Coordinates of C-alpha atoms and ligand atoms in Angstrom, one line a residue:
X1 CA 38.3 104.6 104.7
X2 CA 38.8 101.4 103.2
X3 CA 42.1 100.4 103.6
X4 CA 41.1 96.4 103.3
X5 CA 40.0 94.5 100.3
X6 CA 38.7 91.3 99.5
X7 CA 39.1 91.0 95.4
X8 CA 36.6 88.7 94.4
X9 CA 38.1 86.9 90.8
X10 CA 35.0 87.0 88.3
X11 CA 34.7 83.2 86.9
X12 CA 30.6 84.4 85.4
X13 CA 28.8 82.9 88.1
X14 CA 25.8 84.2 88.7
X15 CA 26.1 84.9 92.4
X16 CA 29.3 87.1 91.9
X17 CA 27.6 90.6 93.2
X18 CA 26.0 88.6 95.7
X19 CA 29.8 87.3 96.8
X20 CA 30.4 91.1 96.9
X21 CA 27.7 92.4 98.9
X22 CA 27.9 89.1 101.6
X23 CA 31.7 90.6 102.3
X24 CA 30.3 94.5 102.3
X25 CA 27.9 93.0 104.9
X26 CA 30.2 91.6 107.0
X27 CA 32.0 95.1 107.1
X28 CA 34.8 94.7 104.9
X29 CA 35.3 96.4 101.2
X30 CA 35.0 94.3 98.6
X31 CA 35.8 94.8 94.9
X32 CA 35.3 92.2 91.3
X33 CA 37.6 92.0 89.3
X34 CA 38.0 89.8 86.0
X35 CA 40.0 86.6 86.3
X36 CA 42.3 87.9 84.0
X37 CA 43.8 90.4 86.5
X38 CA 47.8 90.0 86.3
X39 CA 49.8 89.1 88.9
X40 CA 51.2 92.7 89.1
X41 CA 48.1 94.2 89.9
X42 CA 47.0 92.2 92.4
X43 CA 49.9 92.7 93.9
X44 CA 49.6 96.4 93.6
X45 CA 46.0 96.2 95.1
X46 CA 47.7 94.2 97.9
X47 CA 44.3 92.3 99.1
X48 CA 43.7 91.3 102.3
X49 CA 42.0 87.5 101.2
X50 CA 41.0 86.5 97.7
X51 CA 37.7 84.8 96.6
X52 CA 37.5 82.5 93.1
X53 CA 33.5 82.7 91.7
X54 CA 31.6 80.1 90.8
X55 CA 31.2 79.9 87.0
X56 CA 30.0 77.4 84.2
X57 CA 33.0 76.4 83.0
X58 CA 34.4 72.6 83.3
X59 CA 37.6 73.6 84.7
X60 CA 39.2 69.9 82.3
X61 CA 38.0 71.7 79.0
X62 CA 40.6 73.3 76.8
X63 CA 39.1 76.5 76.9
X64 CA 38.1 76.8 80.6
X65 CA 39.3 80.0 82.3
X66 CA 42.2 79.1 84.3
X67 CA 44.6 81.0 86.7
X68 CA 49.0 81.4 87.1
X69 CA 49.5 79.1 89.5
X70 CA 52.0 82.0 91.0
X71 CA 48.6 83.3 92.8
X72 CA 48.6 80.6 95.0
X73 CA 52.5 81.3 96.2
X74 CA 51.2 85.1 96.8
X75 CA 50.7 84.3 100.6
X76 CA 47.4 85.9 100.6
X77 CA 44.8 83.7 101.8
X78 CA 42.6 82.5 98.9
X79 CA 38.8 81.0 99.4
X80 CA 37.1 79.3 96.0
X81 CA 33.5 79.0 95.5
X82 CA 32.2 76.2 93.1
X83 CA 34.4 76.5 89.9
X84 CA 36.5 78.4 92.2
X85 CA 37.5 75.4 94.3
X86 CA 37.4 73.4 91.5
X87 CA 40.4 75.2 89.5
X88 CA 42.3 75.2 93.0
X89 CA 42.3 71.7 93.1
X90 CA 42.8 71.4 89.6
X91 CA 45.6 73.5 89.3
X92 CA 47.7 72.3 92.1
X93 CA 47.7 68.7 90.9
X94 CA 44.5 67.8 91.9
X95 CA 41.4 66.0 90.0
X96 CA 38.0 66.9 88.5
X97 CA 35.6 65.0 87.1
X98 CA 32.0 64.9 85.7
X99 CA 29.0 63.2 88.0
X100 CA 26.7 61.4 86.1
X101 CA 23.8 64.0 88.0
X102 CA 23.9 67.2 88.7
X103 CA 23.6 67.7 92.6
X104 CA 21.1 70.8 92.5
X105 CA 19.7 72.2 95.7
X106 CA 20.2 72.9 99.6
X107 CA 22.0 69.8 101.2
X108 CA 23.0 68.4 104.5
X109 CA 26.4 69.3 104.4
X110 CA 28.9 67.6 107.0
X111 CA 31.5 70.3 107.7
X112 CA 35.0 69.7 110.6
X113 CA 34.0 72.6 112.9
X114 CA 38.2 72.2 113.9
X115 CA 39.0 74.1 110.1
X116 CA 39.1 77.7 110.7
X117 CA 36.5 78.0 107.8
X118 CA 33.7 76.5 109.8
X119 CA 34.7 78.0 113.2
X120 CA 31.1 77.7 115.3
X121 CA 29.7 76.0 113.2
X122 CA 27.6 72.7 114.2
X123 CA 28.6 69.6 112.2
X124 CA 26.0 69.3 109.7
X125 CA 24.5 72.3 107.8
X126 CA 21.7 73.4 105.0
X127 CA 23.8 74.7 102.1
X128 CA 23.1 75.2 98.8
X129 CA 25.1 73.1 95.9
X130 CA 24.5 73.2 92.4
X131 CA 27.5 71.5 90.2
X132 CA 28.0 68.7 88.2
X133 CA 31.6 68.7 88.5
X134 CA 33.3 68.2 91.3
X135 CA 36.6 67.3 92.8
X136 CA 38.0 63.9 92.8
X137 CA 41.3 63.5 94.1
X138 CA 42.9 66.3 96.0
X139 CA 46.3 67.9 95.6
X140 CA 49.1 67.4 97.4
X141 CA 48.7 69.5 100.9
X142 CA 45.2 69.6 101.1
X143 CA 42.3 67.9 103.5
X144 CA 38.8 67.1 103.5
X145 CA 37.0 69.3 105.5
X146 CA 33.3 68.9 104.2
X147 CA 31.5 66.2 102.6
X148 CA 28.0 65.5 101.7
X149 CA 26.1 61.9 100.6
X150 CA 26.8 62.6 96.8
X151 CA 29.8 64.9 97.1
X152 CA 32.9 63.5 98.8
X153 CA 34.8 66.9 98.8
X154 CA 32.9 70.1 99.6
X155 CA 35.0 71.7 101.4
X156 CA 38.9 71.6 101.4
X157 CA 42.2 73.3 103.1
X158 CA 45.3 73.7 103.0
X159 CA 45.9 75.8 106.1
X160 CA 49.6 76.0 105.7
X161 CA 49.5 78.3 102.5
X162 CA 45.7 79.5 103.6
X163 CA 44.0 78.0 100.6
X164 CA 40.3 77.4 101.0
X165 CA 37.7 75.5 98.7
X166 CA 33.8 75.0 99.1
X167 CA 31.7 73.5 96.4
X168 CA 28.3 74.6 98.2
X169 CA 27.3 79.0 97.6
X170 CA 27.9 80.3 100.9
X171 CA 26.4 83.6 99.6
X172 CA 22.8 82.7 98.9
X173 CA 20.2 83.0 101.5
X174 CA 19.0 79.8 101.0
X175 CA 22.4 78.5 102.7
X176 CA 21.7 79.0 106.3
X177 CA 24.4 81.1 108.3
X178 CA 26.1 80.9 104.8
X179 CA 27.1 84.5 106.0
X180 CA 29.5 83.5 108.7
X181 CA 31.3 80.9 106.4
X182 CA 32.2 84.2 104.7
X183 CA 32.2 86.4 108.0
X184 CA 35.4 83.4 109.3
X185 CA 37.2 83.7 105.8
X186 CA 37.8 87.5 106.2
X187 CA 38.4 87.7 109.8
X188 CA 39.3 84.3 110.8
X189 CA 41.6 83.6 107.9
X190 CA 42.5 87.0 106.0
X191 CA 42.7 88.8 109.7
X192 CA 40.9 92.0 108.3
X193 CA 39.3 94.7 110.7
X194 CA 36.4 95.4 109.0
X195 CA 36.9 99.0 108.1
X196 CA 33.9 99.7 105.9
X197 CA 31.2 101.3 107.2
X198 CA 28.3 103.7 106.0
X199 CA 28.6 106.2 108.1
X200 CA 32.4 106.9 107.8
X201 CA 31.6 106.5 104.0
X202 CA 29.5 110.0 104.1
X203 CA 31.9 111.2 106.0
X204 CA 34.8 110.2 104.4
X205 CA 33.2 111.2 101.1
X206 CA 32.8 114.8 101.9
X207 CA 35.9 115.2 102.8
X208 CA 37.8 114.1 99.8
X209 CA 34.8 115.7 97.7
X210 CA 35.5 119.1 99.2
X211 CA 39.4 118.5 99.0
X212 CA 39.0 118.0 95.2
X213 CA 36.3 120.3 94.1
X214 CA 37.6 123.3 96.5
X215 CA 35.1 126.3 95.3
X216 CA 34.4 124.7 91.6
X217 CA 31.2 124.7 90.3
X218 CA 29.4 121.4 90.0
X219 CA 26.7 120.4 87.8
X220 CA 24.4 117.4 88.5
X221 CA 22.2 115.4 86.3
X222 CA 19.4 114.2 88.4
X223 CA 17.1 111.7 87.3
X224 CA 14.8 111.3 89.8
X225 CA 16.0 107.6 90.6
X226 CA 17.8 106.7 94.0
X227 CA 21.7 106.8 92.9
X228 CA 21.3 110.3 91.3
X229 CA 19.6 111.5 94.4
X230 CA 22.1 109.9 96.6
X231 CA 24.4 111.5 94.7
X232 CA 22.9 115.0 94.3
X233 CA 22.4 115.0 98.5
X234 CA 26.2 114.1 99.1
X235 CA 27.6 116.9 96.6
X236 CA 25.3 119.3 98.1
X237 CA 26.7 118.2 101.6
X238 CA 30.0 118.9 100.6
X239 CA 29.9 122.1 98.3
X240 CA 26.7 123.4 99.2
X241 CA 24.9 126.1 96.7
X242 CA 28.2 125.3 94.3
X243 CA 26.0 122.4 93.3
X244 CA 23.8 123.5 90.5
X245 CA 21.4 119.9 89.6
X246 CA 19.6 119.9 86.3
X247 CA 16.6 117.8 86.3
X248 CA 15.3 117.4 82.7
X249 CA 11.5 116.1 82.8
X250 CA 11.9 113.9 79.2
X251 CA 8.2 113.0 79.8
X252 CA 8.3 109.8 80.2
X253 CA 8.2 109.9 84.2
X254 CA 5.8 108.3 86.5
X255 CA 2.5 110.2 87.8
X256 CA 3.5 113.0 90.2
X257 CA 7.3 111.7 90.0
X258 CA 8.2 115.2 88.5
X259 CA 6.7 117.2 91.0
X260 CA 8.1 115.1 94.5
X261 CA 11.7 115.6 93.2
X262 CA 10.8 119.2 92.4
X263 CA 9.8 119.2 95.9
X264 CA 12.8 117.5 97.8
X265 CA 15.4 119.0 96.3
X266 CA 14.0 122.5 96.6
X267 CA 12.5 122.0 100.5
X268 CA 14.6 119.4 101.7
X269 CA 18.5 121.0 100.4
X270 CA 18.4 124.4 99.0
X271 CA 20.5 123.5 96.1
X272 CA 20.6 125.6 93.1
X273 CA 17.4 123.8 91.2
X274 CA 16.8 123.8 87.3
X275 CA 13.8 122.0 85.6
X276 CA 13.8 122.0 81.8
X277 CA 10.8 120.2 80.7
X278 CA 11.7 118.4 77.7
X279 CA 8.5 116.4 77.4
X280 CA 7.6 117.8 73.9
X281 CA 11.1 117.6 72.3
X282 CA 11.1 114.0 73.3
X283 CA 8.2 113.1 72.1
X284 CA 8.9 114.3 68.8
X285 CA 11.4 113.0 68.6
X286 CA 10.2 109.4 69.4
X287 CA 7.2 110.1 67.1
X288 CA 6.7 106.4 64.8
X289 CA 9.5 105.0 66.5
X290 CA 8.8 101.4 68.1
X291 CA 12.0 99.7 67.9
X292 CA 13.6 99.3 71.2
X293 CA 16.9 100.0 70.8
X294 CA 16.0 102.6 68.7
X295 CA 14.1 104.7 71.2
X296 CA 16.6 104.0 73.9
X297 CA 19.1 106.0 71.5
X298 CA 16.8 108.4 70.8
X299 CA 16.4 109.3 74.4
X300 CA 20.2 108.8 75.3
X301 CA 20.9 111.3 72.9
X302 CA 18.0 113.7 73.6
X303 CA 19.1 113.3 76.6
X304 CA 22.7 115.1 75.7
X305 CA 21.3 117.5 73.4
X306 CA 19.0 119.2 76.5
X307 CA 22.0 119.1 78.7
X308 CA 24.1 120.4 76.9
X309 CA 22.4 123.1 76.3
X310 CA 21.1 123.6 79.8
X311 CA 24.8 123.5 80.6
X312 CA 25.7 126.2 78.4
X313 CA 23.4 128.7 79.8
X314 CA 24.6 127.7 83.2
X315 CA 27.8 128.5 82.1
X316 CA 31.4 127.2 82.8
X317 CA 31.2 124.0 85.4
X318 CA 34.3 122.3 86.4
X319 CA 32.7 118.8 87.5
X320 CA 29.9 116.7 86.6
X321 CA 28.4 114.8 88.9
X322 CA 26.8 111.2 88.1
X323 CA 25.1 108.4 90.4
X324 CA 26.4 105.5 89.0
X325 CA 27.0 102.6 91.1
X326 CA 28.6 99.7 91.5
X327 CA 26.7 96.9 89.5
X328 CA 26.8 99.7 86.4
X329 CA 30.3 99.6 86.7
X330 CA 30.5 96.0 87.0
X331 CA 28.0 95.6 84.4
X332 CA 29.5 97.7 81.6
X333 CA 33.1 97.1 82.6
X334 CA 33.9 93.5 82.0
X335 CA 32.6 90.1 81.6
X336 CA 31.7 88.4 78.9
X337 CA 28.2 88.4 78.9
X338 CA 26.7 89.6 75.7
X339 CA 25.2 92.6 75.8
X340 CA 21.0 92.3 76.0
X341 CA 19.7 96.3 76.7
X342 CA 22.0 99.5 76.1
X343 CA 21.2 100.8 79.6
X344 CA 21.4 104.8 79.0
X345 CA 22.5 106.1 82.0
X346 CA 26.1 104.4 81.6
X347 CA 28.7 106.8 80.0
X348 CA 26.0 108.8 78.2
X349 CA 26.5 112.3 79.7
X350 CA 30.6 111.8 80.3
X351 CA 31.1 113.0 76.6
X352 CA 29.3 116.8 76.9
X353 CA 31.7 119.0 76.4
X354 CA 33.2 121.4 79.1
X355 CA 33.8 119.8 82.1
X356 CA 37.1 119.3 83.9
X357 CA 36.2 115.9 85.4
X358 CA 33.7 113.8 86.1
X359 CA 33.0 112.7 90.1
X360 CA 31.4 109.7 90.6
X361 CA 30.8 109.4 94.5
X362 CA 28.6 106.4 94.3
X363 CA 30.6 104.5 91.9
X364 CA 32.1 101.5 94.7
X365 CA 28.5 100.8 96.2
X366 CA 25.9 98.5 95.7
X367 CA 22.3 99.6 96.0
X368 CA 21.3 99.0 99.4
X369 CA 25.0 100.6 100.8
X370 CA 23.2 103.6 98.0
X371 CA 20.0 103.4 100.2
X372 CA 22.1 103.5 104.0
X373 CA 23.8 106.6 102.2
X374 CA 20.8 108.5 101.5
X375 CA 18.8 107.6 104.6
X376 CA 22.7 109.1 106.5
X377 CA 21.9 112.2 104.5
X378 CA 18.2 112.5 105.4
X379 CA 16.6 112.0 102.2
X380 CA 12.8 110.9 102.6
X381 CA 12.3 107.1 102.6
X382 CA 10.1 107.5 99.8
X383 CA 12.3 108.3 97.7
X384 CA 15.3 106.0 99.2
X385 CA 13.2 103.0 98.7
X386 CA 12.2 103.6 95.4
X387 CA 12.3 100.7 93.1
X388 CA 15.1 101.4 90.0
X389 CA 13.2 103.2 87.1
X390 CA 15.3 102.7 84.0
X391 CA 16.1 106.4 82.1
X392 CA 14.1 105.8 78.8
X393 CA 11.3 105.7 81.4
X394 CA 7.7 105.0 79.9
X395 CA 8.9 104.7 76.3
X396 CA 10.1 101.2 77.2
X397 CA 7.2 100.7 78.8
X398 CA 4.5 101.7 75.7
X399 CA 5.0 98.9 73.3
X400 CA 5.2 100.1 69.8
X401 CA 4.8 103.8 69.1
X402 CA 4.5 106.5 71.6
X403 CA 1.7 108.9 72.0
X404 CA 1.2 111.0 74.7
X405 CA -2.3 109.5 75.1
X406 CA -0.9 106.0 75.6
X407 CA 1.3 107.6 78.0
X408 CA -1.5 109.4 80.3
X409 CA -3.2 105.4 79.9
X410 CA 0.1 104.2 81.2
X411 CA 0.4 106.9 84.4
X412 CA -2.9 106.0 85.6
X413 CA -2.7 102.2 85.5
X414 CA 0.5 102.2 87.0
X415 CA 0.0 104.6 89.7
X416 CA -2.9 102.4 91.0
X417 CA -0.8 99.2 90.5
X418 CA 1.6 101.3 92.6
X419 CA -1.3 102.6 95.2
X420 CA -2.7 98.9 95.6
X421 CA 1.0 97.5 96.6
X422 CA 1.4 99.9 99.0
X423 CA -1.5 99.2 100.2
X424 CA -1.1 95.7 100.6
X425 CA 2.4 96.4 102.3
X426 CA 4.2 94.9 99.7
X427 CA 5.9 97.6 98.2
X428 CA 9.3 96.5 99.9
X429 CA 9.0 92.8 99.3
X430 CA 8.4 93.1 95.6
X431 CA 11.7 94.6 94.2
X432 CA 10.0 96.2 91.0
X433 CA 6.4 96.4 89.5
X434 CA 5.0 98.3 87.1
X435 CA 2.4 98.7 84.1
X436 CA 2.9 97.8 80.6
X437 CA 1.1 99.2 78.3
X438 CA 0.5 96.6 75.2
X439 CA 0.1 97.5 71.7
X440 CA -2.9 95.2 71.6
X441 CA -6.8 96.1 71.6
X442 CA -9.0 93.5 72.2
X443 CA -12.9 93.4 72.2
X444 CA -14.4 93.9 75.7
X445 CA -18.2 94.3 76.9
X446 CA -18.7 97.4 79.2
X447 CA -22.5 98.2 80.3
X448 CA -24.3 96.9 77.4
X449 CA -21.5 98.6 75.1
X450 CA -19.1 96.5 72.5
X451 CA -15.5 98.1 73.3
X452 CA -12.3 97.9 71.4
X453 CA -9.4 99.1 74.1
X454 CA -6.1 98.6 75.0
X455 CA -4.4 95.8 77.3
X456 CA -2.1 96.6 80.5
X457 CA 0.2 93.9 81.3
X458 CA 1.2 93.8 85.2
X459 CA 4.9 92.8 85.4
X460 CA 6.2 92.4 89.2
X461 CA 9.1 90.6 89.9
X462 CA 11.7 89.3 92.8
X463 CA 15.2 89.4 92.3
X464 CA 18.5 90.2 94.1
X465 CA 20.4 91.4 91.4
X466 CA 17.8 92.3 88.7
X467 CA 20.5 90.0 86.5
X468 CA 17.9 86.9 87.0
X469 CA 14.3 87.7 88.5
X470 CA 11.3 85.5 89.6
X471 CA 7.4 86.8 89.3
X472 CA 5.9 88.2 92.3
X473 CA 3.2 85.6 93.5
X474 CA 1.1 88.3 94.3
X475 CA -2.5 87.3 96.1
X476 CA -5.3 86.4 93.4
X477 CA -7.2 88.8 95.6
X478 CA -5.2 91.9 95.3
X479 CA -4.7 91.3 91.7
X480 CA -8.7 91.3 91.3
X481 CA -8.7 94.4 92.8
X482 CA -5.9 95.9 91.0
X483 CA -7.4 95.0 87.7
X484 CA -11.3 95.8 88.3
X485 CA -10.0 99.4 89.5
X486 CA -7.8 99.7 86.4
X487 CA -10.5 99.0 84.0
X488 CA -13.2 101.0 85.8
X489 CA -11.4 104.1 86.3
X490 CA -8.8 104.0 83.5
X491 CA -10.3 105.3 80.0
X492 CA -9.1 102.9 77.0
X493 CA -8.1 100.4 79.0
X494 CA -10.3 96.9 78.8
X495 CA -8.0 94.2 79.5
X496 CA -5.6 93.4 81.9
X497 CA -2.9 90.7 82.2
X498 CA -0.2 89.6 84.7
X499 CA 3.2 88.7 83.5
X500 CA 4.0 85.2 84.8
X501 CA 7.6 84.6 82.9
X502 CA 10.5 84.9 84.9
X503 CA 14.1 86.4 83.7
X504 CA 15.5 84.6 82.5
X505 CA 14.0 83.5 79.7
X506 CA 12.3 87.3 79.6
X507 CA 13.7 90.5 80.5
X508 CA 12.0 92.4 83.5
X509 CA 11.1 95.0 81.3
X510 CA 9.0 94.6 78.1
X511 CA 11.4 96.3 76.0
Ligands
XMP1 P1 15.9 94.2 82.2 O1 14.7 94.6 81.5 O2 17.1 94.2 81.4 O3 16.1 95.2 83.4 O4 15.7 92.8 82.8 C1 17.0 95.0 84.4 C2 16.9 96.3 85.3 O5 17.4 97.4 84.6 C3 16.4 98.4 84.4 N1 16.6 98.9 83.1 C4 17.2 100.1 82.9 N2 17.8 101.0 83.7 N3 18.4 102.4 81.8 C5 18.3 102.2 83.2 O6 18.7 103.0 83.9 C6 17.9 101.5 80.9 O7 17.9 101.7 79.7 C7 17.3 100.3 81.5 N4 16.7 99.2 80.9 C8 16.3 98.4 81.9 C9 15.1 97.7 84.6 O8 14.1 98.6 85.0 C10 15.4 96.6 85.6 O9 15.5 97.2 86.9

């Protein structure tokens, strides 16, 4: 299925999934790793071509991250993005200093269409660069095979030994045909085949699933979200009614969201289907509590308690099935990033008792290769579009304590934010939006009547990686209407807002 790999070396840049998913797109597996990874292993991996991240390092600093120099004698070809190229040079006797400016935006970029790198490619480009450092003096073997006014080196090779460098972010979209700087890397340079499709993914999948599992019984958590549906139609494609999915209502989901997974998963694949509403426990338990952190434990745990439980009624499984993906993996796995959310739905059902394994089906994909999946397996579009809903569900979304009144406030507001979006045929363009619902009243005039009510915030925001997200510029128009219809037909509610703060410096949601 995939027998290539890029390994992409993790300096914490910020386009590092992106780096991924550009090499997924171009049909060819890719997989990020820390830059720590020994030798040994990479060896063991046996890669087909090797990207460096960007990162914010200065690659001169004492405590810059910085590579054995044996990976460049490895003979596998080796591209570096930003810091990437910069440590390259750096490390094999090369020089990097600090510009007195920071070159920051998409730039004419000269390229030499003769270097295998820029194959096709006309001589000057649009690509994006954003450093302050940047090579000086080259090492020994290498040649200029880019420039631009203010950077004399972005882009250098070393053909010889197959070592690549580009200070500009081939991966963005802002770099035009920034794609098929990439696309020439892994074919032109590494000589993959570009092995790694959808379809033979499903396929693939379901055969190794059924291999492993044989007649076991399989229990699967679902959600409601995408990944856990993704992964609930592929077990069920493989073992059929040995799939037993729980799906515990916690009360904290969406208007009608409840009742459409009900519905799929009981019209669409006649899986063994078990609802445990929960609503009530949860709530109690999450009675007074307004502390983030605190009510994402509270549900995480609940969350266990039900299931197991459920589980034991169901009696012995041998697997567990769970949807998470890629970017959880990444997320939770490595990096140095300090940690700003517990997200629940990594590694809190693992520790349940009696289960024989854990499968994971979804766990080398990034969303949209989680979308292609689904759609292969003929979920509904509606629910394979879905924006992400995070597992504590509403309770990070009423600020302060939770009541079940501020809840039903909450379902109604959103569900028209949600109506009006599709409506407006936005609903694919804005990655996620959603209602609030603030802890703060506020004195409002309705008829001839003094009212003291509560505040909905509007939060919708773009973003490719939900790491880093820009607010939706949604029409003035369309908000008006969003906002009279929210007040007029939504009871308690007086007062409405639109988030305008990006992420950074705020999270996407509230809490
Ligand atoms: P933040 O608020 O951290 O959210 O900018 C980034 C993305 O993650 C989702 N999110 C969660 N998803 N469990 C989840 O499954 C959680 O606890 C959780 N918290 C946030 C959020 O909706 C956004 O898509």
């Amino acid at each position: 299925m995939k027998s290539e790999v890029i390994l992409i070396l993790d300096f914490g840049g910020q386009y590092n999934q992106l780096i991924a998913r550009r090499v997924r797109e171009e049909g060819v597996y890719s997989e990020i790793v820390p830059y720590t990874i020994s030798i040994d292993k990479i060896k063991e991996i046996n890669p087909k071509g090797i990207i460096f991240t960007g990162g914010p390092a200065s690659v001169y600093l004492e405590d810059a991250p910085k590579l054995d120099k044996e990976i460049f004698d490895l003979g596998i070809p080796i591209l570096g993005i930003c810091y990437g190229m910069q440590l390259m040079a750096y490390t094999l006797g090369g020089e990097v200093s600090r510009a007195s400016k920071r070159e920051y935006g998409v730039t004419s970029v000269k390229v030499n269409n003769r270097s295998l790198l820029f194959d096709s490619f006309k001589r000057t480009n649009k690509f994006l660069m954003s450093h302050t450092d940047y090579v000086s003096k080259l090492p020994k073997g290498f040649k200029r095979i880019s420039y631009t006014d203010n950077c004399m080196y972005a882009g250098i090779e070393n053909p010889t030994k197959k070592l690549y460098g580009i200070q500009f972010h081939p991966e963005v979209n802002n770099s035009i045909n920034g794609n098929i700087v990439i696309r020439n890397f892994i074919y032109n340079i590494c000589n993959c085949s570009g092995d790694w499709k959808m379809s033979s993914f499903v396929e693939d999948s379901i055969k190794s699933i059924k291999k492993k599992v044989g007649n076991g019984k399989v229990l699967c958590a679902l959600s409601g979200g995408v990944d856990s549906s993704v992964a609930a139609a592929l077990l069920y494609k493989a073992v059929g009614k040995n799939l037993t999915c729980v799906f515990v209502d916690h009360g904290l989901l969406r208007k009608n969201e409840s009742e459409e997974v009900e519905e799929v998963f009981t019209k669409n694949f006649d899986v063994n289907f078990i609802k445990i509403d929960a609503s009530s426990r949860f709530l109690n338990k999450l009675s007074g509590v307004v502390e983030p952190e605190a009510k994402r434990k509270i549900i995480g745990e609940e969350f266990i308690r039900v299931f197991e439980e459920a589980s034991k009624k169901i009696g012995k499984v041998d697997y567990l099935v769970q949807g998470t993906i890629y970017p959880d993996v990444i997320e939770s796995g490595f990096g140095a990033s300090s940690k700003i959310k517990s997200h629940h739905n990594v590694g809190g059902l693992p520790d349940v008792v009696d289960f024989k394994e854990i499968i994971e089906p979804l766990r080398d994909l990034f969303k949209d290769e989680v979308r292609k999946v689904g759609l292969e397996l003929g979920l509904p579009e509606y629910l394979v579009y879905r924006q992400p809903f995070p597992g504590p569900g509403l309770a990070i979304r009423v600020i302060g304590d939770i009541t079940l009144d501020k809840l039903n406030i909450l379902r109604e507001a959103d569900y028209i934010f949600r109506e009006e979006i599709a409506k407006a045929k936005l609903d694919r363009d804005i990655n996620q939006y959603f209602a609030v619902l603030t802890n703060l009243k506020s004195v409002g005039v309705m008829g001839d009547e003094r009212t003291y009510d509560y505040t909905i915030a509007l939060r919708a925001v773009s973003t490719i990686d939900f790491m880093t997200a820009e607010w939706s510029k949604i029409p003035y128009d369309l908000l008006e209407i969003i906002s009279n219809r929210i007040v007029n037909e939504v009871n308690h509610v007086n007062r409405v807002v639109y988030d305008i703060t990006g992420k950074p410096p705020a999270t996407i949601e509230w809490e």
